[in-house]
Tab-separated table of C-alpha atoms in Angstrom:
chain	number	residue	atom	x	y	z
U	1193	MET	CA	53.348	-14.570	31.166
U	1194	LYS	CA	50.899	-11.834	32.156
U	1195	PRO	CA	47.939	-12.875	34.315
U	1196	LEU	CA	44.677	-13.227	32.414
U	1197	SER	CA	42.980	-10.904	34.878
U	1198	ARG	CA	45.012	-7.961	33.511
U	1199	PHE	CA	43.235	-8.318	30.137
U	1200	LEU	CA	39.683	-8.477	31.525
U	1201	PRO	CA	39.134	-4.689	31.803
U	1202	LEU	CA	40.300	-4.256	28.204
U	1203	ALA	CA	38.005	-7.046	27.009
U	1204	ALA	CA	35.080	-5.498	28.859
U	1205	THR	CA	35.799	-2.172	27.180
U	1206	PHE	CA	35.739	-3.785	23.737
U	1207	LEU	CA	32.465	-5.528	24.555
U	1208	LEU	CA	30.873	-2.268	25.684
U	1209	LEU	CA	32.113	-0.514	22.552
U	1210	ALA	CA	30.744	-3.278	20.324
U	1211	TYR	CA	27.405	-3.100	22.114
U	1212	ALA	CA	27.258	0.685	21.691
U	1213	LEU	CA	28.044	0.406	17.983
U	1214	GLN	CA	25.360	-2.260	17.573
U	1215	ALA	CA	22.789	-0.098	19.360
U	1216	SER	CA	23.763	2.902	17.239
U	1217	ALA	CA	23.400	0.845	14.067
U	1218	GLY	CA	19.922	-0.172	15.148
U	1219	ALA	CA	18.790	3.402	15.595
U	1220	ALA	CA	16.978	5.056	12.710
U	1221	SER	CA	18.078	8.545	11.841
U	1222	LEU	CA	16.992	10.644	8.910
U	1223	GLN	CA	20.561	10.579	7.633
U	1224	GLN	CA	20.744	6.782	7.780
U	1225	ILE	CA	17.381	6.396	6.032
U	1226	ARG	CA	18.409	8.780	3.267
U	1227	GLN	CA	21.810	7.127	2.844
U	1228	ARG	CA	20.144	3.735	2.588
U	1229	GLY	CA	17.593	5.118	0.153
U	1230	THR	CA	14.746	3.083	1.653
U	1231	LEU	CA	12.269	3.709	4.438
U	1232	LEU	CA	11.330	0.512	6.285
U	1233	VAL	CA	7.875	0.733	7.849
U	1234	GLY	CA	6.309	-2.031	9.928
U	1235	VAL	CA	2.552	-2.404	9.485
U	1236	ASN	CA	-0.181	-4.925	10.311
U	1237	HIS	CA	-0.930	-5.840	6.702
U	1238	VAL	CA	0.821	-5.364	3.364
U	1239	ALA	CA	-1.416	-5.467	0.309
U	1240	PRO	CA	-0.198	-7.622	-2.605
U	1241	PRO	CA	1.496	-5.579	-5.331
U	1242	TYR	CA	-0.833	-4.337	-8.025
U	1243	VAL	CA	-0.848	-6.461	-11.168
U	1244	ALA	CA	-1.618	-4.815	-14.509
U	1245	GLY	CA	-5.143	-5.668	-15.632
U	1246	ALA	CA	-6.372	-6.494	-12.135
U	1247	LYS	CA	-9.050	-4.508	-10.346
U	1248	TYR	CA	-7.526	-1.716	-8.322
U	1249	ARG	CA	-8.530	-1.797	-4.664
U	1250	THR	CA	-8.194	0.857	-1.983
U	1251	GLN	CA	-6.871	-0.688	1.211
U	1252	GLU	CA	-8.591	-0.704	4.594
U	1253	GLY	CA	-6.417	1.736	6.492
U	1254	PHE	CA	-4.349	4.830	5.833
U	1255	ASP	CA	-1.007	3.336	6.861
U	1256	GLN	CA	0.119	2.766	3.275
U	1257	THR	CA	-0.909	6.291	2.238
U	1258	VAL	CA	0.873	7.917	5.173
U	1259	ALA	CA	3.993	5.773	4.743
U	1260	ALA	CA	4.137	6.626	1.029
U	1261	ASP	CA	3.765	10.343	1.815
U	1262	LEU	CA	6.568	10.116	4.368
U	1263	ALA	CA	8.905	8.269	1.989
U	1264	GLN	CA	8.237	10.836	-0.727
U	1265	ARG	CA	9.055	13.685	1.631
U	1266	LEU	CA	12.337	11.986	2.546
U	1267	GLY	CA	13.144	11.292	-1.096
U	1268	VAL	CA	13.525	7.526	-0.588
U	1269	ARG	CA	11.809	4.315	-1.627
U	1270	LEU	CA	9.218	2.728	0.634
U	1271	LYS	CA	9.305	-0.838	1.870
U	1272	MET	CA	6.443	-1.982	4.075
U	1273	VAL	CA	6.965	-5.002	6.331
U	1274	ALA	CA	4.028	-7.017	7.665
U	1275	LEU	CA	4.412	-7.657	11.392
U	1276	THR	CA	2.269	-9.284	14.037
U	1277	ALA	CA	1.479	-8.022	17.517
U	1278	GLN	CA	3.903	-10.656	18.788
U	1279	ASN	CA	6.982	-9.677	16.756
U	1280	ARG	CA	6.621	-5.982	15.961
U	1281	GLY	CA	8.228	-4.767	19.190
U	1282	GLN	CA	11.253	-6.970	18.616
U	1283	ALA	CA	11.497	-5.972	14.936
U	1284	LEU	CA	11.541	-2.313	15.931
U	1285	ALA	CA	14.074	-2.779	18.729
U	1286	GLN	CA	16.439	-4.747	16.485
U	1287	GLY	CA	16.325	-2.193	13.680
U	1288	GLN	CA	14.543	-4.454	11.193
U	1289	VAL	CA	12.217	-1.483	10.549
U	1290	ASP	CA	12.719	2.246	11.011
U	1291	LEU	CA	9.312	2.743	12.558
U	1292	LEU	CA	5.904	1.157	13.010
U	1293	LEU	CA	2.692	2.657	11.642
U	1294	LEU	CA	-0.300	0.990	13.250
U	1295	ASN	CA	-4.017	1.486	13.787
U	1296	LEU	CA	-3.750	0.934	17.530
U	1297	PRO	CA	-6.550	0.205	19.993
U	1298	ASP	CA	-5.941	1.703	23.430
U	1299	ALA	CA	-4.932	-1.602	25.023
U	1300	GLU	CA	-2.310	-2.356	22.353
U	1301	ALA	CA	-0.982	1.194	22.570
U	1302	ALA	CA	-0.502	0.823	26.320
U	1303	ALA	CA	1.428	-2.425	25.865
U	1304	LEU	CA	3.649	-1.012	23.103
U	1305	ARG	CA	4.361	2.172	25.031
U	1306	ALA	CA	6.506	0.167	27.476
U	1307	SER	CA	9.195	-0.346	24.816
U	1308	ALA	CA	8.544	2.317	22.162
U	1309	SER	CA	7.885	6.005	21.781
U	1310	LEU	CA	4.377	6.572	20.388
U	1311	LEU	CA	3.290	9.507	18.228
U	1312	PRO	CA	-0.451	9.383	17.459
U	1313	THR	CA	-1.683	11.034	14.285
U	1314	ALA	CA	-4.960	12.948	14.151
U	1315	TYR	CA	-6.760	9.988	12.540
U	1316	GLN	CA	-8.994	8.346	15.127
U	1317	ALA	CA	-11.893	5.976	14.516
U	1318	GLY	CA	-14.070	3.289	16.016
U	1319	PRO	CA	-15.916	0.261	14.626
U	1320	LYS	CA	-19.165	0.883	12.765
U	1321	LEU	CA	-21.512	-1.915	11.775
U	1322	ILE	CA	-23.849	-1.390	8.807
U	1323	MET	CA	-26.636	-3.578	7.393
U	1324	ARG	CA	-29.491	-3.422	4.917
U	1325	ASN	CA	-32.349	-1.317	6.186
U	1326	ASP	CA	-34.698	-4.319	5.941
U	1327	THR	CA	-32.458	-6.527	8.099
U	1328	ASP	CA	-34.029	-8.742	10.741
U	1329	ILE	CA	-31.069	-8.109	13.062
U	1330	LYS	CA	-32.388	-5.671	15.644
U	1331	ARG	CA	-30.153	-6.460	18.627
U	1332	LEU	CA	-26.449	-7.229	18.961
U	1333	ALA	CA	-27.292	-10.649	20.414
U	1334	GLN	CA	-28.832	-11.519	17.042
U	1335	LEU	CA	-25.405	-11.274	15.387
U	1336	LYS	CA	-24.647	-14.722	16.789
U	1337	GLY	CA	-24.033	-17.072	13.889
U	1338	ARG	CA	-24.625	-14.308	11.320
U	1339	SER	CA	-22.029	-13.318	8.729
U	1340	VAL	CA	-20.072	-10.081	9.108
U	1341	CYS	CA	-17.751	-8.801	6.358
U	1342	LEU	CA	-14.425	-7.151	7.176
U	1343	ALA	CA	-11.333	-6.263	5.168
U	1344	GLN	CA	-7.802	-7.523	5.703
U	1345	GLY	CA	-5.837	-5.076	7.787
U	1346	SER	CA	-8.858	-4.036	9.845
U	1347	ALA	CA	-8.243	-3.547	13.555
U	1348	TYR	CA	-11.620	-5.187	14.170
U	1349	VAL	CA	-10.884	-8.588	12.645
U	1350	GLY	CA	-11.512	-11.117	15.393
U	1351	THR	CA	-13.597	-8.799	17.550
U	1352	MET	CA	-16.940	-9.597	15.951
U	1353	ALA	CA	-16.461	-13.298	16.575
U	1354	ALA	CA	-15.086	-12.776	20.082
U	1355	ASN	CA	-17.672	-10.232	21.251
U	1356	TYR	CA	-20.815	-11.327	19.391
U	1357	ALA	CA	-20.167	-14.898	18.158
U	1358	ALA	CA	-20.626	-13.689	14.581
U	1359	ARG	CA	-19.142	-15.529	11.581
U	1360	GLU	CA	-16.450	-13.287	10.182
U	1361	LYS	CA	-15.712	-13.201	6.458
U	1362	VAL	CA	-12.453	-11.399	5.733
U	1363	TYR	CA	-11.973	-9.962	2.250
U	1364	PRO	CA	-8.826	-8.562	0.580
U	1365	ALA	CA	-10.111	-4.974	0.550
U	1366	PRO	CA	-13.010	-2.792	1.752
U	1367	ALA	CA	-14.703	-2.699	-1.662
U	1368	ASP	CA	-14.890	-6.505	-1.677
U	1369	ALA	CA	-16.365	-6.640	1.833
U	1370	LEU	CA	-18.907	-3.907	1.105
U	1371	LEU	CA	-19.865	-5.492	-2.201
U	1372	ALA	CA	-20.520	-8.752	-0.342
U	1373	LEU	CA	-22.882	-6.833	1.938
U	1374	ARG	CA	-24.716	-5.247	-0.987
U	1375	THR	CA	-25.141	-8.578	-2.793
U	1376	GLY	CA	-26.417	-10.420	0.281
U	1377	VAL	CA	-23.353	-12.589	0.866
U	1378	CYS	CA	-22.960	-11.036	4.318
U	1379	ASP	CA	-25.538	-9.849	6.837
U	1380	ALA	CA	-23.408	-6.912	7.984
U	1381	ALA	CA	-20.086	-5.156	7.420
U	1382	VAL	CA	-17.726	-3.402	9.827
U	1383	HIS	CA	-15.220	-0.647	9.039
U	1384	ASP	CA	-13.957	2.599	10.603
U	1385	ASP	CA	-16.773	4.963	11.474
U	1386	ALA	CA	-14.559	7.842	10.313
U	1387	VAL	CA	-15.115	6.732	6.723
U	1388	LEU	CA	-18.371	4.758	6.843
U	1389	ASN	CA	-20.303	7.725	8.234
U	1390	GLY	CA	-19.317	9.702	5.157
U	1391	MET	CA	-20.069	6.842	2.794
U	1392	LEU	CA	-23.593	6.445	4.165
U	1393	ALA	CA	-24.284	10.041	3.136
U	1394	LEU	CA	-24.034	8.965	-0.517
U	1395	PRO	CA	-27.446	8.294	-2.133
U	1396	GLU	CA	-26.515	4.776	-3.270
U	1397	TRP	CA	-25.796	3.746	0.332
U	1398	LYS	CA	-29.091	4.853	1.893
U	1399	LYS	CA	-30.416	1.274	1.738
U	1400	PHE	CA	-27.495	0.117	3.868
U	1401	SER	CA	-27.619	2.602	6.720
U	1402	ALA	CA	-29.090	0.305	9.394
U	1403	SER	CA	-26.654	0.078	12.296
U	1404	LEU	CA	-26.211	-1.086	15.879
U	1405	PRO	CA	-23.796	0.465	18.413
U	1406	LEU	CA	-20.822	-1.836	18.897
U	1407	LYS	CA	-18.616	-2.165	21.939
U	1408	ALA	CA	-16.370	0.891	22.105
U	1409	MET	CA	-12.958	0.214	20.584
U	1410	PRO	CA	-11.275	3.495	19.657
U	1411	VAL	CA	-8.232	3.121	17.435
U	1412	ARG	CA	-5.734	5.751	16.329
U	1413	LEU	CA	-3.187	5.601	13.542
U	1414	THR	CA	0.098	5.870	15.423
U	1415	PHE	CA	3.822	6.081	14.696
U	1416	ALA	CA	5.942	3.923	17.023
U	1417	LEU	CA	9.698	4.616	17.254
U	1418	ARG	CA	12.647	3.465	19.289
U	1419	PRO	CA	13.067	5.748	22.324
U	1420	GLN	CA	16.550	6.805	21.164
U	1421	ASP	CA	15.404	8.018	17.723
U	1422	ASP	CA	15.141	11.662	18.762
U	1423	VAL	CA	15.732	13.231	15.342
U	1424	LEU	CA	13.143	11.046	13.601
U	1425	ARG	CA	10.645	11.691	16.407
U	1426	ALA	CA	11.109	15.463	16.093
U	1427	TYR	CA	10.634	15.234	12.321
U	1428	LEU	CA	7.387	13.272	12.687
U	1429	GLN	CA	6.121	15.666	15.336
U	1430	ARG	CA	6.626	18.569	12.906
U	1431	LEU	CA	4.915	16.555	10.173
U	1432	ASN	CA	1.892	15.868	12.387
U	1433	ARG	CA	1.602	19.588	13.119
U	1434	GLU	CA	2.017	20.446	9.439
U	1435	TRP	CA	-0.824	18.126	8.446
U	1436	GLY	CA	-3.057	20.017	10.851
U	1437	SER	CA	-6.760	19.898	10.090
U	1438	SER	CA	-6.702	19.678	6.280
U	1439	TYR	CA	-4.771	16.481	5.551
U	1440	TRP	CA	-7.066	13.962	7.185
U	1441	PRO	CA	-10.447	15.208	5.909
U	1442	ALA	CA	-8.973	15.127	2.396
U	1443	GLN	CA	-7.693	11.572	2.866
U	1444	GLN	CA	-11.025	10.383	4.281
U	1445	LYS	CA	-12.979	11.990	1.429
U	1446	LYS	CA	-10.701	10.350	-1.131
U	1447	TRP	CA	-11.116	6.944	0.562
U	1448	ILE	CA	-14.906	7.272	0.559
U	1449	ASN	CA	-15.101	8.302	-3.085
U	1450	ASP	CA	-12.595	5.691	-4.262
U	1451	VAL	CA	-14.145	2.761	-2.385
U	1452	ALA	CA	-17.685	3.770	-3.379
U	1453	PHE	CA	-16.599	3.906	-7.016
U	1454	GLU	CA	-14.867	0.514	-6.792
U	1455	VAL	CA	-18.055	-1.023	-5.396
U	1456	TYR	CA	-20.143	0.716	-8.050
U	1457	LEU	CA	-18.012	-0.707	-10.867
U	1458	ASP	CA	-18.508	-4.245	-9.577
U	1459	GLN	CA	-22.128	-3.925	-8.507
U	1460	ASN	CA	-24.293	-6.459	-10.336
U	1461	VAL	CA	-27.521	-6.398	-8.333
U	1462	PRO	CA	-29.768	-3.852	-10.113
U	1463	ASP	CA	-32.185	-3.146	-7.278
U	1464	CYS	CA	-29.424	-2.075	-4.920
U	1465	HIS	CA	-28.521	1.162	-6.752
């Protein structure tokens, strides 16, 4: 009978081979995505599917728009997966998603960079707080106990309560949060300054242009990939360059017009127009 020790090197080889195959299977390549026919994108929030007859709502961020554009370019279906800050790194590493697309604050980006390759897009924003012009809130300290509207998927959910002791009211979409501000349900609303600044230029929003400077919290829409996904990273780098300076202004303008129109359709307080 042959000693067991003679089989150990062979067993170790098989284990290493199995590990390599498992790691390869977890890697996302353009070929694998196209063969599968589905792009799996991890995001912070997935909006419920649209139901016929329901009010259409533009979502808070641009992750869904960008992911849909990417899937269309690849000629595959899109599946978005809602992940938390606690499980998204593991989901990416284990191949449960092909990539992450997140509106990342600097601190979260630094933490994620330890295990993932980050590719920021050109979309960068910060929190902007808006109120009625006749508000009695003149200092940030006066936000304590006051109601602040935000939309699901916002990077700023939790920050208004933590930083200013405000009462946060989280709505399904930006139009709902902004409508609550216009109808007096909330004292203030917070969204990306990259879109709110443009919305406040519209005549119907002049009455809601009061603002206070919030604590700096820059966020950037960022792709996060596994370090070994070289081909996918190169593709996304080319895509970022291709978008250049025209893609994002067009997306921001569309967001502003769409959300403003959604609020307008639901507005039922005559003196706020």
